[in-house]
mmCIF file of C-alpha atoms and ligand atoms in Angstrom:
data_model
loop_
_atom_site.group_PDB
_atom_site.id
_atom_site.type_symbol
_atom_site.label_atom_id
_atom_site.label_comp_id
_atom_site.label_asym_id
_atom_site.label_seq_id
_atom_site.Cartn_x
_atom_site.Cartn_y
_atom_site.Cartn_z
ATOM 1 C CA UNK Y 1 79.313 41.386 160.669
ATOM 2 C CA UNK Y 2 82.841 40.409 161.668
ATOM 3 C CA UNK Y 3 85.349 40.439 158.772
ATOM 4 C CA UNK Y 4 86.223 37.172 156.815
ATOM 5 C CA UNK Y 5 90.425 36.657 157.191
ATOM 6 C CA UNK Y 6 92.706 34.103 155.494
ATOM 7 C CA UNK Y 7 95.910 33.754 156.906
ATOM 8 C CA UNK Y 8 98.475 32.845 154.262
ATOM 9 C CA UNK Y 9 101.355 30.283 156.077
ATOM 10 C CA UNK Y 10 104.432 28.397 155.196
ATOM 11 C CA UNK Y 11 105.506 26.424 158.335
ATOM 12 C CA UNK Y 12 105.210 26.353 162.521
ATOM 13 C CA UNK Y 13 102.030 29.121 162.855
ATOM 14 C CA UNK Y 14 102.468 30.349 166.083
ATOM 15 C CA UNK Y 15 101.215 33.768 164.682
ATOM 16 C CA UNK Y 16 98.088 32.141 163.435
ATOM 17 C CA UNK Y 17 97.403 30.486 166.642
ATOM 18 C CA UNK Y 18 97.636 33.952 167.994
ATOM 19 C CA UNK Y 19 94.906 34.822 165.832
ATOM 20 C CA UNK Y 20 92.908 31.883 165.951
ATOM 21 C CA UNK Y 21 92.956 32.211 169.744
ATOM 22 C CA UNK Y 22 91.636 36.361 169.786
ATOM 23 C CA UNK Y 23 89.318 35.542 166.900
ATOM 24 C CA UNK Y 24 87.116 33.218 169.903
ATOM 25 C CA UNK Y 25 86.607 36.468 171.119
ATOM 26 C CA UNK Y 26 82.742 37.482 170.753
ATOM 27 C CA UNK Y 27 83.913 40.905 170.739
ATOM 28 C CA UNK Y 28 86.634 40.034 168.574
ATOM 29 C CA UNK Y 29 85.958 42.004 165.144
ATOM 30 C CA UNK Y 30 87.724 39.549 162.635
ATOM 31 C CA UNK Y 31 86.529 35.398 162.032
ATOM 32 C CA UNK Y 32 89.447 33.309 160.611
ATOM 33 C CA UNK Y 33 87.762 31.991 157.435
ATOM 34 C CA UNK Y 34 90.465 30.157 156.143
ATOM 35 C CA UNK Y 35 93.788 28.907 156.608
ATOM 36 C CA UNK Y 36 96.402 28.740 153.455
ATOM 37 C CA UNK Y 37 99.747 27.122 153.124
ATOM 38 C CA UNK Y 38 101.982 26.814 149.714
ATOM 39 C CA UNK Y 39 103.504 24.146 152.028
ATOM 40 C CA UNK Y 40 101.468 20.795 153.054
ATOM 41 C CA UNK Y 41 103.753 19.848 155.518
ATOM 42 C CA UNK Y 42 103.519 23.265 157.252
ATOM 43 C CA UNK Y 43 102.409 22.440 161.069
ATOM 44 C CA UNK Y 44 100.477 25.429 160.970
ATOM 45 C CA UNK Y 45 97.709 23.040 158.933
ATOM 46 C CA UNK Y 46 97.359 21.023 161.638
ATOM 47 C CA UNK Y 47 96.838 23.627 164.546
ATOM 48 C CA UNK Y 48 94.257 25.107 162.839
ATOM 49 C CA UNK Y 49 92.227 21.700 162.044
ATOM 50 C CA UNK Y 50 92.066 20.940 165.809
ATOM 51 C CA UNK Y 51 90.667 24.842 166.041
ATOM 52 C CA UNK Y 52 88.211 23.711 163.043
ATOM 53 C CA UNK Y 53 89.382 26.378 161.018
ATOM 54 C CA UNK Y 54 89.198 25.248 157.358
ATOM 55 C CA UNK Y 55 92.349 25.154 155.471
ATOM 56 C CA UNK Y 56 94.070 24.566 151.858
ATOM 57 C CA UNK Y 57 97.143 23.773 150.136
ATOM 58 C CA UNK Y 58 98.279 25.540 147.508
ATOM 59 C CA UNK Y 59 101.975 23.984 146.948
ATOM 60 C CA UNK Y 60 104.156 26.299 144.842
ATOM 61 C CA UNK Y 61 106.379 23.693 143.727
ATOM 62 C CA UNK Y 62 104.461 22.718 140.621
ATOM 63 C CA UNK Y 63 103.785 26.012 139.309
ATOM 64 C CA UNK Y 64 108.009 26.279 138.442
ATOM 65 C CA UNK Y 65 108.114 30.038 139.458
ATOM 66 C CA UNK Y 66 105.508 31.454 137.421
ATOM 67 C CA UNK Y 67 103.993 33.129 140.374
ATOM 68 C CA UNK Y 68 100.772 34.547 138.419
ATOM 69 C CA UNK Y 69 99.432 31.273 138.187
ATOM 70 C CA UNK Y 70 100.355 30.445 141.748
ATOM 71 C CA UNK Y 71 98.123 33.784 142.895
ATOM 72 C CA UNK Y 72 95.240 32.941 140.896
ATOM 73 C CA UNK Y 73 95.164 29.738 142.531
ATOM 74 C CA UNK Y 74 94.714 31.551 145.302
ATOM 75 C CA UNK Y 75 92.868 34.234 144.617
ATOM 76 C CA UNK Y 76 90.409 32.048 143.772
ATOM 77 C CA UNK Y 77 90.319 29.898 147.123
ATOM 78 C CA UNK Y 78 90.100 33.561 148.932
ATOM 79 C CA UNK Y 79 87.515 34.360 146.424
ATOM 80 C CA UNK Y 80 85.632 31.035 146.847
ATOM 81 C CA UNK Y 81 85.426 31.969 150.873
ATOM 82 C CA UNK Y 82 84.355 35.568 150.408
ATOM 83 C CA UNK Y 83 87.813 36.832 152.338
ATOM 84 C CA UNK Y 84 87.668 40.624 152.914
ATOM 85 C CA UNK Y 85 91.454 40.742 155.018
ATOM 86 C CA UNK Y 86 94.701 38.454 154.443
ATOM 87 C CA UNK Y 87 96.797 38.034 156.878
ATOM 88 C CA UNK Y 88 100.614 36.699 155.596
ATOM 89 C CA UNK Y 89 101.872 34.684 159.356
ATOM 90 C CA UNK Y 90 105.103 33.598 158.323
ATOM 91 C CA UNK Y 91 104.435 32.959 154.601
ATOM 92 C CA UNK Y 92 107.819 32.485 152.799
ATOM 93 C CA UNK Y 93 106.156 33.739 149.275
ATOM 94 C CA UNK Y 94 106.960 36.881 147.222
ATOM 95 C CA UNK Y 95 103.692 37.951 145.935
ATOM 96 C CA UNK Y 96 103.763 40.081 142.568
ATOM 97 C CA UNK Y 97 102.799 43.916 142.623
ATOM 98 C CA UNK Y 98 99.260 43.307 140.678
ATOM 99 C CA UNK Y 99 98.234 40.821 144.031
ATOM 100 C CA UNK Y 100 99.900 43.405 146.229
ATOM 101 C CA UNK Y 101 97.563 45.938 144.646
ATOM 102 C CA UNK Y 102 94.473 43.913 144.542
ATOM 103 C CA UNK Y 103 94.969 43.828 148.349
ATOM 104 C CA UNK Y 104 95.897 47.520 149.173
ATOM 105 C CA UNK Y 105 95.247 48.209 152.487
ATOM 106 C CA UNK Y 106 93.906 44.582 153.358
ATOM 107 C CA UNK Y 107 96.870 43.090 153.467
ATOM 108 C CA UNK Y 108 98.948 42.700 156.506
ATOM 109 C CA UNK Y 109 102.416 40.884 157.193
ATOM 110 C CA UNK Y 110 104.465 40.548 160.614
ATOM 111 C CA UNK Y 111 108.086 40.612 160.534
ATOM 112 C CA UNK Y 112 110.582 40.094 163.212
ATOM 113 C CA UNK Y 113 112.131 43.696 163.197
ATOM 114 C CA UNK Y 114 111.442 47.365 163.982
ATOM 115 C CA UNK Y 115 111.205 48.004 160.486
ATOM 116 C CA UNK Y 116 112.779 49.796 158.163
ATOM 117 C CA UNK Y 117 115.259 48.369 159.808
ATOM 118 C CA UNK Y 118 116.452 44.642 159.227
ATOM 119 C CA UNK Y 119 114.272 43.806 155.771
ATOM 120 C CA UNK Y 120 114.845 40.331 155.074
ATOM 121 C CA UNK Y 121 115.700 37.127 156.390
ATOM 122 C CA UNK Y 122 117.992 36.589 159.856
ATOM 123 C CA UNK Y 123 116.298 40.002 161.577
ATOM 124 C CA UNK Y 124 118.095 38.010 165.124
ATOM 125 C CA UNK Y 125 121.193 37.445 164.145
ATOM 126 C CA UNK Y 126 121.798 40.998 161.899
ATOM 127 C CA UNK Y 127 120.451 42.985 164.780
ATOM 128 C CA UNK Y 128 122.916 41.330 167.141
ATOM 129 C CA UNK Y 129 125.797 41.744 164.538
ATOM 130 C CA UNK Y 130 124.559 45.704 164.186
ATOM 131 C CA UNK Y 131 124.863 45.650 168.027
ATOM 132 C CA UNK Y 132 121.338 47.225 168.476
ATOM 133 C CA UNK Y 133 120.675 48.346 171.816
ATOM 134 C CA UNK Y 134 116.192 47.529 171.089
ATOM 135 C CA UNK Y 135 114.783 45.210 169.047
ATOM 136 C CA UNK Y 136 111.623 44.232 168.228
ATOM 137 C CA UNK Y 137 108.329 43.577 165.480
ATOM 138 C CA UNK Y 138 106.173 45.254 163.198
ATOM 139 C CA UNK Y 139 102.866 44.576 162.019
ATOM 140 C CA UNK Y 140 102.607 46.540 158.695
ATOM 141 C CA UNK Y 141 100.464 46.698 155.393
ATOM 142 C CA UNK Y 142 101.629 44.592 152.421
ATOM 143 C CA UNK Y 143 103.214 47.097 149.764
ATOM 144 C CA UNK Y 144 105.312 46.121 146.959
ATOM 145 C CA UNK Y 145 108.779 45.510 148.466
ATOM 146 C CA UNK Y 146 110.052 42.953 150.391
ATOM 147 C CA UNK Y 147 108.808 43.878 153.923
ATOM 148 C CA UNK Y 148 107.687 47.063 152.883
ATOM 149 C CA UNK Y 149 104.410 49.905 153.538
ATOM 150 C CA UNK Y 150 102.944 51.644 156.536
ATOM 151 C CA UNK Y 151 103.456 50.414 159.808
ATOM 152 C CA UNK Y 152 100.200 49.658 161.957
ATOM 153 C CA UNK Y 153 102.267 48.478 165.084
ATOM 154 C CA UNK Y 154 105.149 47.888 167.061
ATOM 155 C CA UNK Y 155 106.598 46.592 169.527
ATOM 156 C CA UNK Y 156 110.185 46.676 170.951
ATOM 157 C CA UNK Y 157 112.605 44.973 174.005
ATOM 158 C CA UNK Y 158 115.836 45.613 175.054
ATOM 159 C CA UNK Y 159 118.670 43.753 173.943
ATOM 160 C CA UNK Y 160 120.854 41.633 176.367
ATOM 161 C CA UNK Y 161 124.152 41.154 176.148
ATOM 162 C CA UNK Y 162 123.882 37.271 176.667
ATOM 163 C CA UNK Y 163 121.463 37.198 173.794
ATOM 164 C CA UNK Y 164 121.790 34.775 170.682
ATOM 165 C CA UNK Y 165 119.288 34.714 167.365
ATOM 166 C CA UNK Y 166 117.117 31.975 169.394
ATOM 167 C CA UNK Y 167 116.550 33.834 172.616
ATOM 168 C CA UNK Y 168 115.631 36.869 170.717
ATOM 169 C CA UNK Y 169 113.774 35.091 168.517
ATOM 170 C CA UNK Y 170 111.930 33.881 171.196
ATOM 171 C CA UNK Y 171 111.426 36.833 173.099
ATOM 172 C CA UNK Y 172 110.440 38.702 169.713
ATOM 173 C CA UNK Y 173 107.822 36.369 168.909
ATOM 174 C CA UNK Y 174 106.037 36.821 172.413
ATOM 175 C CA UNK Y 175 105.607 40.353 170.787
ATOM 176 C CA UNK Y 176 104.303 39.473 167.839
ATOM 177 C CA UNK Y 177 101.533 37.631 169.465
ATOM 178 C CA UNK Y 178 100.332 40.250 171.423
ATOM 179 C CA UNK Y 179 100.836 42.881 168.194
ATOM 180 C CA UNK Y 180 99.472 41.125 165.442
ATOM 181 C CA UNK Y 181 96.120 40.631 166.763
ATOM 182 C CA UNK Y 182 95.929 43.906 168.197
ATOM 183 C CA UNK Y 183 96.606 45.240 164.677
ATOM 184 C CA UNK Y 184 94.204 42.627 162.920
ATOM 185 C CA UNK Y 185 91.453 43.685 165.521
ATOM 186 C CA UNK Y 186 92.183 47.338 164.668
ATOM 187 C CA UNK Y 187 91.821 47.003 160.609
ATOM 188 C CA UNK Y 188 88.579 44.335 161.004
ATOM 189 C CA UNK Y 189 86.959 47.236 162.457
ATOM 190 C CA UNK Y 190 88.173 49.774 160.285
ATOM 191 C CA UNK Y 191 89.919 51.503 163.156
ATOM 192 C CA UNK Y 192 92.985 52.241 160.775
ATOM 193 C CA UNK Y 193 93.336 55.045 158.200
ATOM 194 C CA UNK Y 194 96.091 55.499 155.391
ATOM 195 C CA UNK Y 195 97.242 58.656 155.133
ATOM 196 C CA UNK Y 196 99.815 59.724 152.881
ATOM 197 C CA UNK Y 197 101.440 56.473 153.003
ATOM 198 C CA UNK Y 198 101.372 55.974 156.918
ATOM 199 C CA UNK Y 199 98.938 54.274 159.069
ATOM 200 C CA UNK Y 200 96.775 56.519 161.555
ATOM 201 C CA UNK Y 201 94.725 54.878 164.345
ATOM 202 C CA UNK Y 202 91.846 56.860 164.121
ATOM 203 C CA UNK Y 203 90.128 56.833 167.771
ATOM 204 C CA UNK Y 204 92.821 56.044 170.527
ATOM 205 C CA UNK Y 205 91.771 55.243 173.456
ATOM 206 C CA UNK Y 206 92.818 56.927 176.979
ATOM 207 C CA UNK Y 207 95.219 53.901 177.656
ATOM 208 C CA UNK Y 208 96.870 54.328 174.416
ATOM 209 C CA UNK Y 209 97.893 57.868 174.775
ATOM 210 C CA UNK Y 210 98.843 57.267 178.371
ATOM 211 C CA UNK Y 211 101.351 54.613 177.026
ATOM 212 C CA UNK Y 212 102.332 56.538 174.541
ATOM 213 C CA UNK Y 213 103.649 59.580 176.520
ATOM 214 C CA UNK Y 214 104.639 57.515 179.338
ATOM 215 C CA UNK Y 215 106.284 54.469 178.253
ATOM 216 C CA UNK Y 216 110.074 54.411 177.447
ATOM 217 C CA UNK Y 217 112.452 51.105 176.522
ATOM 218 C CA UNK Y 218 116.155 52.327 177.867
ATOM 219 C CA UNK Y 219 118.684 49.633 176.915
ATOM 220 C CA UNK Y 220 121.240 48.873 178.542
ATOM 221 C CA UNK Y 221 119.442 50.722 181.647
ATOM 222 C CA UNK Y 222 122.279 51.339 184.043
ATOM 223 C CA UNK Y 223 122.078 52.890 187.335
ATOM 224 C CA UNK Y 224 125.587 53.040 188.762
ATOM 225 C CA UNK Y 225 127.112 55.895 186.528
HETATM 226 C C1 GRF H 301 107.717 34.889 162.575
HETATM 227 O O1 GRF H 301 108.862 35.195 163.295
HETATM 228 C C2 GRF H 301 107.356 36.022 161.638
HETATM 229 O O2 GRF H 301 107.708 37.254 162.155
HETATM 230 C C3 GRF H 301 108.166 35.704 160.420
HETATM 231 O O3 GRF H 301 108.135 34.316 160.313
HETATM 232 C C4 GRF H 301 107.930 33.736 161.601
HETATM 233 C C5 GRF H 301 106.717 32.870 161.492
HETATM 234 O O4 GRF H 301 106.500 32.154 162.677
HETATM 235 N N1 GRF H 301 107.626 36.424 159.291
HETATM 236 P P1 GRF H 301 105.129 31.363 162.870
HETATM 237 O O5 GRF H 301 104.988 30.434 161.672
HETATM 238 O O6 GRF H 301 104.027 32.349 162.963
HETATM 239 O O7 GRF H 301 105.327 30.590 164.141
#
């Protein structure tokens, strides 16, 4: 039986198409159940209507900050359609530690940086100021922290020197298409393992290991010295 996922957004949902679009996958090991936003303007909503994937609105604004009451109210939508994996695409939320906890090790995030490294808001624009050489995104479990807990994957690109926060952004979020439901894929079908506080991938396959040992981002990659 495939797993149940909500994704949890705030706004565009490019992510979430990513993940609507693998989920149509008959091998695919994960069914998006249900779409959530705490936004009902978010044009995520409307992406995933025209996919007929059923969605809610849990607006945030009317529960002034008292963010218990805004997690049971939507605990109890994930509840009410039997969700075994959330999936945060992009959802502009901090959840408390006792929701992080409920959802220990089915809870993932993506965030626009090879983390630890650029927590936060602006990943673009702070790893162009830091003059990083690679760039990238993480998939990762939802611990408590701000973009914190064990990295499931990654993926990284070099830096150009022309770059600005949009064309990276851009570039990034090509990545985070092709990583998130990879790493959504992997946990539906209980591919990943926790160990010690860092995500194992169980049973790699011959392709992974040859990428693994044989791929290497060099940046700037200059020939003439
Ligand atoms: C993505 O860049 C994601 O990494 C960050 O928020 C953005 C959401 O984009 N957490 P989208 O809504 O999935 O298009």
């Amino acid at each position: 039986m495939k797993a149940r996922v909500a994704v949890l957004i705030s706004g565009r949902g490019s992510n979430l198409a990513a993940l609507v679009e693998a989920a149509k996958r008959r091998s695919y090991p994960a069914e998006i159940a249900l779409v959530l936003s705490n936004r009902p303007a978010a044009a995520g909503l409307s992406h995933a209507q025209a996919a007929s994937v059923p969605t809610g609105v849990i607006d945030h604004v009317p529960y002034h900050g008292d963010r218990e009451r805004f997690e049971h109210a939507i605990e109890e939508v994930l509840e009410r359609y039997r969700i075994d994996i959330v999936c945060l695409a992009g959802f502009m939320r901090v959840l408390t530690a006792s929701f992080i906890k409920r959802w220990e090790g089915r809870m993932l995030n993506v965030h626009p940086s090879l983390l630890p490294a650029f927590k936060g808001l602006d990943t673009h624009g702070r790893a162009l100021a830091a003059g990083v050489k690679v760039h990238g995104a993480t998939i990762h479990f939802v611990a408590a922290g701000v973009d914190d807990g064990p990295i499931v994957a990654q993926g990284a690109l070099a830096v150009h020197d022309q770059d600005t926060p949009e064309t990276l952004a851009n570039r990034v979020l090509e990545i985070e298409h092709r990583i998130y439901p990879m790493a959504l894929g992997l946990l539906a079908a209980g591919r990943l393992e926790l160990r010690e506080g860092r995500c194992v991938i169980g049973r790699q396959t011959t392709d992974d290991r040859g990428q693994a040992t044989g791929t290497v981002i060099i940046s700037p990659l200059i020939s003439d010295v």
